[in-house]
Amino acid sequence: MYNIASPITPIKGIAPKEKAMEGGKWKIVDEFDGKSHEDGGIDIFVSGGVVRRINAPHHKPDEYAGWGSFWKSLGAGAYGLGEGLLDTITLGATDKLTDMGYEGLQRLGGSTADEIREQNSVRGYGTTAGAITGGILSGGAATGSAIQQGSKGLGAGVSYGSPDSEFAQAVGTYVPLAGSIAGMAVGNAGYKGDISAATKGADAATKAGDLSKASELADKASRLTKLSKIADTTKNISKFSPLIQAGLSTMMRPQAQPQVGGFQQGVREVTPFLGPGMRESYRQLGQEISEASSPKRQTAMSMMDGVQNFGGEGGPIQFQVQPIQQADAFGYLGKYGINV
Amino acid sequence: MSKHIEAEGGELLIKSSNGYMAIIPKNMAEWAKEHIKSGNHAAIDHYVKGLKELKPGKKARNGMCL
């Protein structure tokens, strides 16, 4: 397998890391019942995450699985993540380009129709996570676009492929946590304007002789600048990348328990497995946010308020998307011992 | 990557939530099934990492994987 994200990801350092094997849950897909290798064996065709039996008695196989073997099938998801970031940072202007690139890569890889279907499904989920995360990392200015792009990705995941695909769902577990962090970023999305306002206020207070107020506002501007740098500096993507690798459904929450599908249940099952590094990343990010100004509700999110139905009536995924309150997010993190 | 692989009866095809797939040889199939059923996924991780990895562009040598 090859990582199809790297050839077209335009910014250094944002190519998603390949997921490690450790930490996943294994499932039995098939128990082969048939001939031994001596008698001709069982011919199977492997293409990414698609495995199917074929009838090719006279065709020499590429591989014999006698001693066991393994392969990775994350390429499409990895690409989707990179593309989501690309589209977000450019505010969607590269939509056509990236679609063409994606289709070109599918052709290059000799993907079958089944594989393309699965890739499209996974790509949708991956794009959602990438887009929303890109919104955070671009400093909040692109967050509205990111969430729209994310919705598109999520819808694509449901409509193009198999929503019950465990593979797609595994990639999809990136989404809610990224969304919740995006929510926190949205809560502070006005910090760029606040930096300017605080700086001007500090200047005005200084001129007016109110040194206490000037100091307070200068300090606020400093904290907001620090937060802005976190979001704007791409090197911090690697620092906070663990944040998108688990499930946390603060922003995308179900309306009521009966509407929580397997997808979200899976997300919630992942949440308790936050590692020490991930917790530390949370703590650092939360600390930065809590040091910044009080959260604002931004218009970028208001367009997404209300129930979002992806995949049609009664579809597998139904979220109530709403602006996040900083306290909600911190309260949620507190359940897992992450106190900010 | 698209490959034609020859498996045999008794082997096990498994996949992980992290996007990996593996064919477990028949002499370890029962062991793998027991560990998956008991939730000992770390043991499976460790075992699978010791298997040959299929990569694009590589062909079988001497009749065995890669």
Short mmCIF file of C-alpha atoms in Angstrom, two decimals:
data_model
loop_
_atom_site.label_atom_id
_atom_site.label_comp_id
_atom_site.label_asym_id
_atom_site.label_seq_id
_atom_site.Cartn_x
_atom_site.Cartn_y
_atom_site.Cartn_z
CA MET A 1 0.00 0.00 0.00
CA TYR A 2 1.15 3.52 -0.56
CA ASN A 3 0.12 6.75 0.99
CA ILE A 4 -1.72 8.57 -1.77
CA ALA A 5 -1.94 11.74 0.29
CA SER A 6 1.68 12.76 0.03
CA PRO A 7 1.98 13.49 -3.71
CA ILE A 8 -0.57 16.30 -3.68
CA THR A 9 -0.61 17.66 -0.15
CA PRO A 10 0.64 21.19 -0.74
CA ILE A 11 1.89 22.21 2.67
CA LYS A 12 4.77 20.60 4.45
CA GLY A 13 3.96 18.93 7.68
CA ILE A 14 0.24 18.41 7.22
CA ALA A 15 0.33 14.99 5.63
CA PRO A 16 -1.49 12.79 8.09
CA LYS A 17 0.48 10.13 9.83
CA GLU A 18 -0.38 6.58 9.03
CA LYS A 19 -2.24 4.97 11.86
CA ALA A 20 -0.26 2.51 13.91
CA MET A 21 -1.47 -1.04 14.08
CA GLU A 22 -1.56 -0.99 17.86
CA GLY A 23 -4.75 0.00 19.58
CA GLY A 24 -7.16 -1.27 16.96
CA LYS A 25 -9.73 -3.97 17.40
CA TRP A 26 -9.49 -7.05 15.24
CA LYS A 27 -12.42 -8.79 13.69
CA ILE A 28 -12.67 -12.07 11.83
CA VAL A 29 -13.75 -11.43 8.26
CA ASP A 30 -13.58 -14.91 6.82
CA GLU A 31 -12.49 -18.40 7.73
CA PHE A 32 -11.29 -19.96 4.53
CA ASP A 33 -12.80 -23.31 3.85
CA GLY A 34 -11.43 -25.11 0.83
CA LYS A 35 -8.38 -26.52 -0.86
CA SER A 36 -4.83 -26.54 0.46
CA HIS A 37 -2.05 -24.92 -1.53
CA GLU A 38 -1.08 -28.38 -2.78
CA ASP A 39 -4.53 -28.82 -4.25
CA GLY A 40 -4.72 -25.42 -5.88
CA GLY A 41 -5.62 -23.26 -2.90
CA ILE A 42 -8.25 -20.58 -2.70
CA ASP A 43 -7.88 -17.59 -4.99
CA ILE A 44 -8.70 -14.23 -3.50
CA PHE A 45 -8.42 -10.73 -4.88
CA VAL A 46 -7.21 -8.02 -2.54
CA SER A 47 -7.61 -4.37 -3.37
CA GLY A 48 -7.29 -1.95 -0.49
CA GLY A 49 -9.96 -2.82 1.99
CA VAL A 50 -11.82 -5.02 -0.47
CA VAL A 51 -11.20 -8.77 -0.39
CA ARG A 52 -13.19 -11.19 -2.47
CA ARG A 53 -12.88 -14.71 -3.72
CA ILE A 54 -12.22 -15.16 -7.40
CA ASN A 55 -12.16 -18.12 -9.72
CA ALA A 56 -8.75 -18.12 -11.36
CA PRO A 57 -7.52 -21.72 -11.44
CA HIS A 58 -5.11 -21.11 -14.30
CA HIS A 59 -3.68 -17.80 -13.14
CA LYS A 60 -0.53 -17.75 -11.06
CA PRO A 61 -1.14 -15.66 -7.94
CA ASP A 62 0.99 -12.65 -7.05
CA GLU A 63 1.39 -13.94 -3.52
CA TYR A 64 0.93 -17.09 -1.49
CA ALA A 65 -0.43 -16.54 1.97
CA GLY A 66 0.97 -19.77 3.39
CA TRP A 67 2.92 -18.17 6.21
CA GLY A 68 0.50 -15.34 6.71
CA SER A 69 0.69 -11.76 5.58
CA PHE A 70 -0.80 -8.37 6.28
CA TRP A 71 -1.42 -5.11 4.47
CA LYS A 72 -2.68 -1.63 5.14
CA SER A 73 -5.82 -0.23 3.64
CA LEU A 74 -5.87 3.36 4.85
CA GLY A 75 -4.90 5.15 1.69
CA ALA A 76 -8.22 6.71 0.85
CA GLY A 77 -8.83 7.97 4.34
CA ALA A 78 -5.39 9.49 4.50
CA TYR A 79 -5.99 11.23 1.21
CA GLY A 80 -9.32 12.57 2.36
CA LEU A 81 -7.75 14.11 5.42
CA GLY A 82 -5.13 15.89 3.36
CA GLU A 83 -7.67 17.06 0.83
CA GLY A 84 -9.92 18.38 3.54
CA LEU A 85 -7.14 20.52 4.84
CA LEU A 86 -6.31 21.69 1.36
CA ASP A 87 -9.87 22.68 0.60
CA THR A 88 -10.31 24.45 3.89
CA ILE A 89 -7.18 26.50 3.69
CA THR A 90 -8.06 27.63 0.19
CA LEU A 91 -11.72 28.13 1.13
CA GLY A 92 -12.89 25.46 -1.25
CA ALA A 93 -11.33 26.96 -4.38
CA THR A 94 -9.50 23.75 -5.14
CA ASP A 95 -12.55 21.55 -5.01
CA LYS A 96 -12.39 20.64 -8.68
CA LEU A 97 -8.67 20.20 -8.68
CA THR A 98 -8.68 17.89 -5.76
CA ASP A 99 -11.53 15.86 -7.16
CA MET A 100 -9.55 15.45 -10.35
CA GLY A 101 -6.47 14.53 -8.39
CA TYR A 102 -8.39 12.01 -6.38
CA GLU A 103 -9.91 10.38 -9.42
CA GLY A 104 -6.54 10.35 -11.11
CA LEU A 105 -5.04 8.55 -8.17
CA GLN A 106 -7.80 6.01 -8.24
CA ARG A 107 -7.08 5.31 -11.91
CA LEU A 108 -3.36 5.20 -11.23
CA GLY A 109 -3.88 2.64 -8.53
CA GLY A 110 -5.94 0.46 -10.84
CA SER A 111 -8.87 0.58 -8.45
CA THR A 112 -11.79 -1.65 -9.16
CA ALA A 113 -15.37 -0.45 -9.07
CA ASP A 114 -15.81 -1.96 -5.61
CA GLU A 115 -12.65 -0.36 -4.39
CA ILE A 116 -13.59 3.04 -5.80
CA ARG A 117 -16.90 2.78 -4.00
CA GLU A 118 -15.19 2.07 -0.72
CA GLN A 119 -12.54 4.72 -1.31
CA ASN A 120 -15.26 7.29 -1.93
CA SER A 121 -16.94 6.30 1.27
CA VAL A 122 -13.79 6.55 3.31
CA ARG A 123 -12.75 9.68 1.54
CA GLY A 124 -15.94 11.35 2.67
CA TYR A 125 -15.28 10.65 6.29
CA GLY A 126 -11.63 11.59 6.03
CA THR A 127 -12.49 14.87 4.34
CA THR A 128 -14.82 15.73 7.16
CA ALA A 129 -12.11 15.39 9.75
CA GLY A 130 -9.53 17.13 7.64
CA ALA A 131 -11.76 20.03 6.81
CA ILE A 132 -12.84 20.70 10.33
CA THR A 133 -9.34 20.33 11.67
CA GLY A 134 -8.06 22.62 8.95
CA GLY A 135 -10.54 25.19 10.14
CA ILE A 136 -8.97 25.11 13.55
CA LEU A 137 -5.45 25.31 12.28
CA SER A 138 -6.10 28.12 9.89
CA GLY A 139 -6.86 30.29 12.87
CA GLY A 140 -10.60 30.14 12.97
CA ALA A 141 -11.10 32.42 9.98
CA ALA A 142 -11.91 29.46 7.75
CA THR A 143 -13.91 27.55 10.32
CA GLY A 144 -17.27 28.23 8.70
CA SER A 145 -15.96 26.95 5.41
CA ALA A 146 -14.41 24.01 7.19
CA ILE A 147 -17.66 22.98 8.74
CA GLN A 148 -19.52 23.30 5.47
CA GLN A 149 -16.81 21.26 3.82
CA GLY A 150 -17.00 18.80 6.65
CA SER A 151 -20.72 18.40 6.19
CA LYS A 152 -20.13 17.73 2.54
CA GLY A 153 -17.57 15.10 3.42
CA LEU A 154 -19.80 13.46 5.94
CA GLY A 155 -22.68 13.37 3.51
CA ALA A 156 -20.42 11.93 0.84
CA GLY A 157 -19.34 9.23 3.20
CA VAL A 158 -22.88 8.13 3.67
CA SER A 159 -24.14 8.51 0.15
CA TYR A 160 -21.22 7.19 -1.88
CA GLY A 161 -20.28 4.14 0.02
CA SER A 162 -21.45 1.68 2.52
CA PRO A 163 -22.34 3.43 5.76
CA ASP A 164 -21.98 0.15 7.60
CA SER A 165 -18.41 -0.22 6.40
CA GLU A 166 -16.36 -0.80 9.49
CA PHE A 167 -13.39 0.63 7.68
CA ALA A 168 -15.21 3.84 6.89
CA GLN A 169 -16.52 4.08 10.40
CA ALA A 170 -13.05 3.62 11.82
CA VAL A 171 -11.89 6.60 9.82
CA GLY A 172 -15.07 8.39 10.77
CA THR A 173 -14.18 8.23 14.43
CA TYR A 174 -11.90 11.16 13.75
CA VAL A 175 -14.86 13.41 13.19
CA PRO A 176 -16.51 14.22 16.50
CA LEU A 177 -13.35 15.03 18.39
CA ALA A 178 -12.13 17.24 15.60
CA GLY A 179 -15.53 18.83 15.64
CA SER A 180 -15.41 19.51 19.33
CA ILE A 181 -12.03 21.12 19.06
CA ALA A 182 -13.34 23.11 16.13
CA GLY A 183 -16.15 24.15 18.41
CA MET A 184 -13.70 25.47 20.91
CA ALA A 185 -11.87 27.25 18.14
CA VAL A 186 -15.16 28.70 16.96
CA GLY A 187 -15.81 29.83 20.48
CA ASN A 188 -12.65 31.85 20.16
CA ALA A 189 -12.86 32.53 16.47
CA GLY A 190 -13.02 36.23 17.04
CA TYR A 191 -9.66 36.39 18.68
CA LYS A 192 -8.01 37.97 15.69
CA GLY A 193 -10.36 40.89 15.91
CA ASP A 194 -10.00 40.88 19.66
CA ILE A 195 -6.23 41.20 19.37
CA SER A 196 -6.67 44.38 17.42
CA ALA A 197 -9.36 45.66 19.76
CA ALA A 198 -7.34 44.86 22.87
CA THR A 199 -4.23 46.47 21.42
CA LYS A 200 -6.11 49.62 20.47
CA GLY A 201 -7.79 49.65 23.86
CA ALA A 202 -4.46 49.35 25.61
CA ASP A 203 -3.11 52.25 23.58
CA ALA A 204 -6.15 54.34 24.38
CA ALA A 205 -5.96 53.46 28.07
CA THR A 206 -2.29 54.39 28.13
CA LYS A 207 -3.03 57.75 26.57
CA ALA A 208 -5.83 58.26 29.06
CA GLY A 209 -3.48 57.45 31.90
CA ASP A 210 -5.34 54.30 33.00
CA LEU A 211 -2.29 52.11 33.34
CA SER A 212 -4.17 49.30 35.08
CA LYS A 213 -6.61 49.00 32.20
CA ALA A 214 -3.78 49.34 29.69
CA SER A 215 -1.91 46.51 31.34
CA GLU A 216 -4.98 44.33 31.43
CA LEU A 217 -5.70 44.87 27.75
CA ALA A 218 -2.08 44.42 26.71
CA ASP A 219 -2.02 41.16 28.60
CA LYS A 220 -5.19 40.07 26.85
CA ALA A 221 -3.72 40.92 23.45
CA SER A 222 -0.63 38.92 24.31
CA ARG A 223 -2.65 35.85 25.26
CA LEU A 224 -4.76 36.07 22.16
CA THR A 225 -1.70 36.43 19.99
CA LYS A 226 -0.33 33.28 21.56
CA LEU A 227 -3.51 31.42 20.73
CA SER A 228 -3.47 32.79 17.22
CA LYS A 229 0.05 31.49 16.72
CA ILE A 230 -0.96 28.06 17.86
CA ALA A 231 -3.64 27.90 15.25
CA ASP A 232 -1.62 29.48 12.48
CA THR A 233 1.58 27.58 12.84
CA THR A 234 1.49 24.41 10.85
CA LYS A 235 4.11 22.74 13.01
CA ASN A 236 1.48 22.55 15.69
CA ILE A 237 -0.49 20.18 13.55
CA SER A 238 1.80 17.41 14.62
CA LYS A 239 1.58 18.59 18.20
CA PHE A 240 -2.16 18.40 18.25
CA SER A 241 -2.66 15.65 15.72
CA PRO A 242 -3.54 13.15 18.45
CA LEU A 243 -6.56 15.28 19.15
CA ILE A 244 -8.27 14.06 16.02
CA GLN A 245 -7.53 10.43 16.72
CA ALA A 246 -10.23 9.68 19.22
CA GLY A 247 -13.89 10.34 19.64
CA LEU A 248 -15.43 13.18 21.60
CA SER A 249 -18.94 14.16 20.66
CA THR A 250 -19.29 17.54 22.26
CA MET A 251 -20.24 19.48 19.17
CA MET A 252 -21.92 16.77 17.18
CA ARG A 253 -24.22 15.42 19.75
CA PRO A 254 -27.25 13.25 19.23
CA GLN A 255 -30.66 14.75 19.82
CA ALA A 256 -31.69 11.88 21.96
CA GLN A 257 -30.21 8.56 22.93
CA PRO A 258 -32.36 6.41 20.60
CA GLN A 259 -30.94 8.30 17.62
CA VAL A 260 -27.37 7.44 18.47
CA GLY A 261 -26.23 5.09 15.78
CA GLY A 262 -23.45 2.56 15.73
CA PHE A 263 -21.15 5.19 14.35
CA GLN A 264 -21.47 7.40 17.37
CA GLN A 265 -21.46 4.50 19.75
CA GLY A 266 -18.14 3.52 18.26
CA VAL A 267 -16.89 7.01 18.78
CA ARG A 268 -17.86 6.94 22.40
CA GLU A 269 -16.20 3.61 22.89
CA VAL A 270 -12.97 5.08 21.65
CA THR A 271 -13.02 8.05 23.98
CA PRO A 272 -11.84 6.36 27.18
CA PHE A 273 -8.69 5.19 25.43
CA LEU A 274 -7.02 8.57 25.40
CA GLY A 275 -3.32 8.06 25.87
CA PRO A 276 -1.08 10.18 28.09
CA GLY A 277 0.26 12.11 25.09
CA MET A 278 -3.22 12.88 23.90
CA ARG A 279 -4.28 14.03 27.34
CA GLU A 280 -1.27 16.30 27.51
CA SER A 281 -2.18 17.75 24.13
CA TYR A 282 -5.70 18.38 25.36
CA ARG A 283 -4.39 19.99 28.50
CA GLN A 284 -2.08 22.28 26.56
CA LEU A 285 -4.71 23.30 24.08
CA GLY A 286 -7.31 23.77 26.77
CA GLN A 287 -4.89 25.84 28.80
CA GLU A 288 -4.23 28.11 25.86
CA ILE A 289 -7.91 28.55 25.24
CA SER A 290 -8.79 29.12 28.86
CA GLU A 291 -6.11 31.80 29.04
CA ALA A 292 -7.63 33.57 26.12
CA SER A 293 -10.68 35.72 26.12
CA SER A 294 -14.14 34.51 26.94
CA PRO A 295 -15.75 32.54 24.13
CA LYS A 296 -17.99 34.08 21.55
CA ARG A 297 -20.69 32.56 19.51
CA GLN A 298 -19.80 33.19 15.92
CA THR A 299 -21.98 33.57 12.89
CA ALA A 300 -19.87 30.99 11.13
CA MET A 301 -21.46 28.37 13.30
CA SER A 302 -24.96 29.73 13.32
CA MET A 303 -25.53 28.58 9.78
CA MET A 304 -25.00 25.07 11.01
CA ASP A 305 -27.36 25.28 13.94
CA GLY A 306 -30.15 22.81 14.18
CA VAL A 307 -30.52 19.26 13.09
CA GLN A 308 -28.35 18.09 10.22
CA ASN A 309 -29.52 14.97 8.49
CA PHE A 310 -26.92 13.24 6.41
CA GLY A 311 -27.88 10.28 4.35
CA GLY A 312 -31.59 10.95 4.12
CA GLU A 313 -34.51 10.41 6.41
CA GLY A 314 -33.78 7.82 9.00
CA GLY A 315 -30.18 7.61 7.86
CA PRO A 316 -27.46 6.14 9.95
CA ILE A 317 -26.03 9.43 11.11
CA GLN A 318 -28.08 12.20 12.62
CA PHE A 319 -26.45 14.97 14.55
CA GLN A 320 -27.69 18.04 16.21
CA VAL A 321 -24.97 20.52 15.46
CA GLN A 322 -24.89 23.49 17.73
CA PRO A 323 -22.39 26.06 18.92
CA ILE A 324 -20.32 24.72 21.71
CA GLN A 325 -19.93 26.32 25.07
CA GLN A 326 -16.37 26.32 26.27
CA ALA A 327 -17.54 25.09 29.68
CA ASP A 328 -19.22 22.09 28.05
CA ALA A 329 -16.03 21.04 26.37
CA PHE A 330 -13.95 21.48 29.48
CA GLY A 331 -16.56 19.66 31.52
CA TYR A 332 -16.43 16.76 29.11
CA LEU A 333 -12.67 16.62 29.24
CA GLY A 334 -12.87 16.71 33.01
CA LYS A 335 -14.70 13.40 32.98
CA TYR A 336 -11.50 11.88 31.71
CA GLY A 337 -9.27 13.57 34.23
CA ILE A 338 -8.21 16.35 31.90
CA ASN A 339 -8.56 19.47 33.94
CA VAL A 340 -7.94 22.75 32.25
CA MET B 1 -2.76 -2.03 -4.50
CA SER B 2 -4.50 -4.87 -6.20
CA LYS B 3 -3.19 -8.40 -5.83
CA HIS B 4 -4.22 -11.92 -6.54
CA ILE B 5 -3.40 -13.99 -3.47
CA GLU B 6 -3.68 -17.69 -2.99
CA ALA B 7 -4.92 -18.66 0.44
CA GLU B 8 -5.83 -22.14 1.63
CA GLY B 9 -8.42 -23.85 3.74
CA GLY B 10 -8.06 -23.22 7.45
CA GLU B 11 -6.54 -19.79 7.10
CA LEU B 12 -8.19 -16.78 8.67
CA LEU B 13 -8.83 -13.36 7.17
CA ILE B 14 -9.00 -10.63 9.80
CA LYS B 15 -9.17 -6.85 9.77
CA SER B 16 -8.56 -4.20 12.36
CA SER B 17 -10.36 -0.98 13.12
CA ASN B 18 -7.08 0.77 12.33
CA GLY B 19 -7.29 -0.25 8.70
CA TYR B 20 -5.05 -3.29 8.61
CA MET B 21 -5.95 -6.66 7.18
CA ALA B 22 -4.15 -9.95 7.65
CA ILE B 23 -4.26 -13.56 6.63
CA ILE B 24 -3.44 -15.79 9.57
CA PRO B 25 -1.88 -19.15 8.65
CA LYS B 26 -3.91 -22.18 9.54
CA ASN B 27 -1.58 -23.36 12.29
CA MET B 28 -2.28 -20.10 14.18
CA ALA B 29 -5.92 -19.64 13.20
CA GLU B 30 -7.38 -21.16 16.36
CA TRP B 31 -4.99 -19.15 18.53
CA ALA B 32 -5.97 -15.95 16.75
CA LYS B 33 -9.69 -16.68 17.04
CA GLU B 34 -9.39 -17.26 20.77
CA HIS B 35 -7.53 -14.01 21.33
CA ILE B 36 -9.94 -11.99 19.21
CA LYS B 37 -12.90 -13.47 21.04
CA SER B 38 -11.31 -12.77 24.41
CA GLY B 39 -10.51 -9.21 23.38
CA ASN B 40 -6.76 -9.59 23.56
CA HIS B 41 -6.18 -7.45 20.50
CA ALA B 42 -2.67 -6.47 21.56
CA ALA B 43 -1.56 -10.08 21.14
CA ILE B 44 -2.95 -10.09 17.62
CA ASP B 45 -1.17 -6.80 16.87
CA HIS B 46 2.10 -8.30 18.03
CA TYR B 47 1.65 -11.45 16.01
CA VAL B 48 0.50 -9.75 12.82
CA LYS B 49 3.45 -7.37 12.89
CA GLY B 50 5.67 -10.42 12.60
CA LEU B 51 4.03 -11.49 9.34
CA LYS B 52 5.17 -10.42 5.93
CA GLU B 53 3.72 -7.16 4.76
CA LEU B 54 2.24 -7.05 1.27
CA LYS B 55 3.35 -3.97 -0.59
CA PRO B 56 2.70 -2.78 -4.12
CA GLY B 57 5.21 -3.68 -6.76
CA LYS B 58 6.71 -6.67 -5.01
CA LYS B 59 6.26 -10.14 -6.30
CA ALA B 60 6.45 -13.45 -4.53
CA ARG B 61 9.86 -14.98 -4.20
CA ASN B 62 10.49 -18.69 -3.93
CA GLY B 63 6.81 -19.33 -3.85
CA MET B 64 6.27 -17.52 -0.57
CA CYS B 65 5.09 -14.10 0.45
CA LEU B 66 7.23 -11.28 -0.90
#
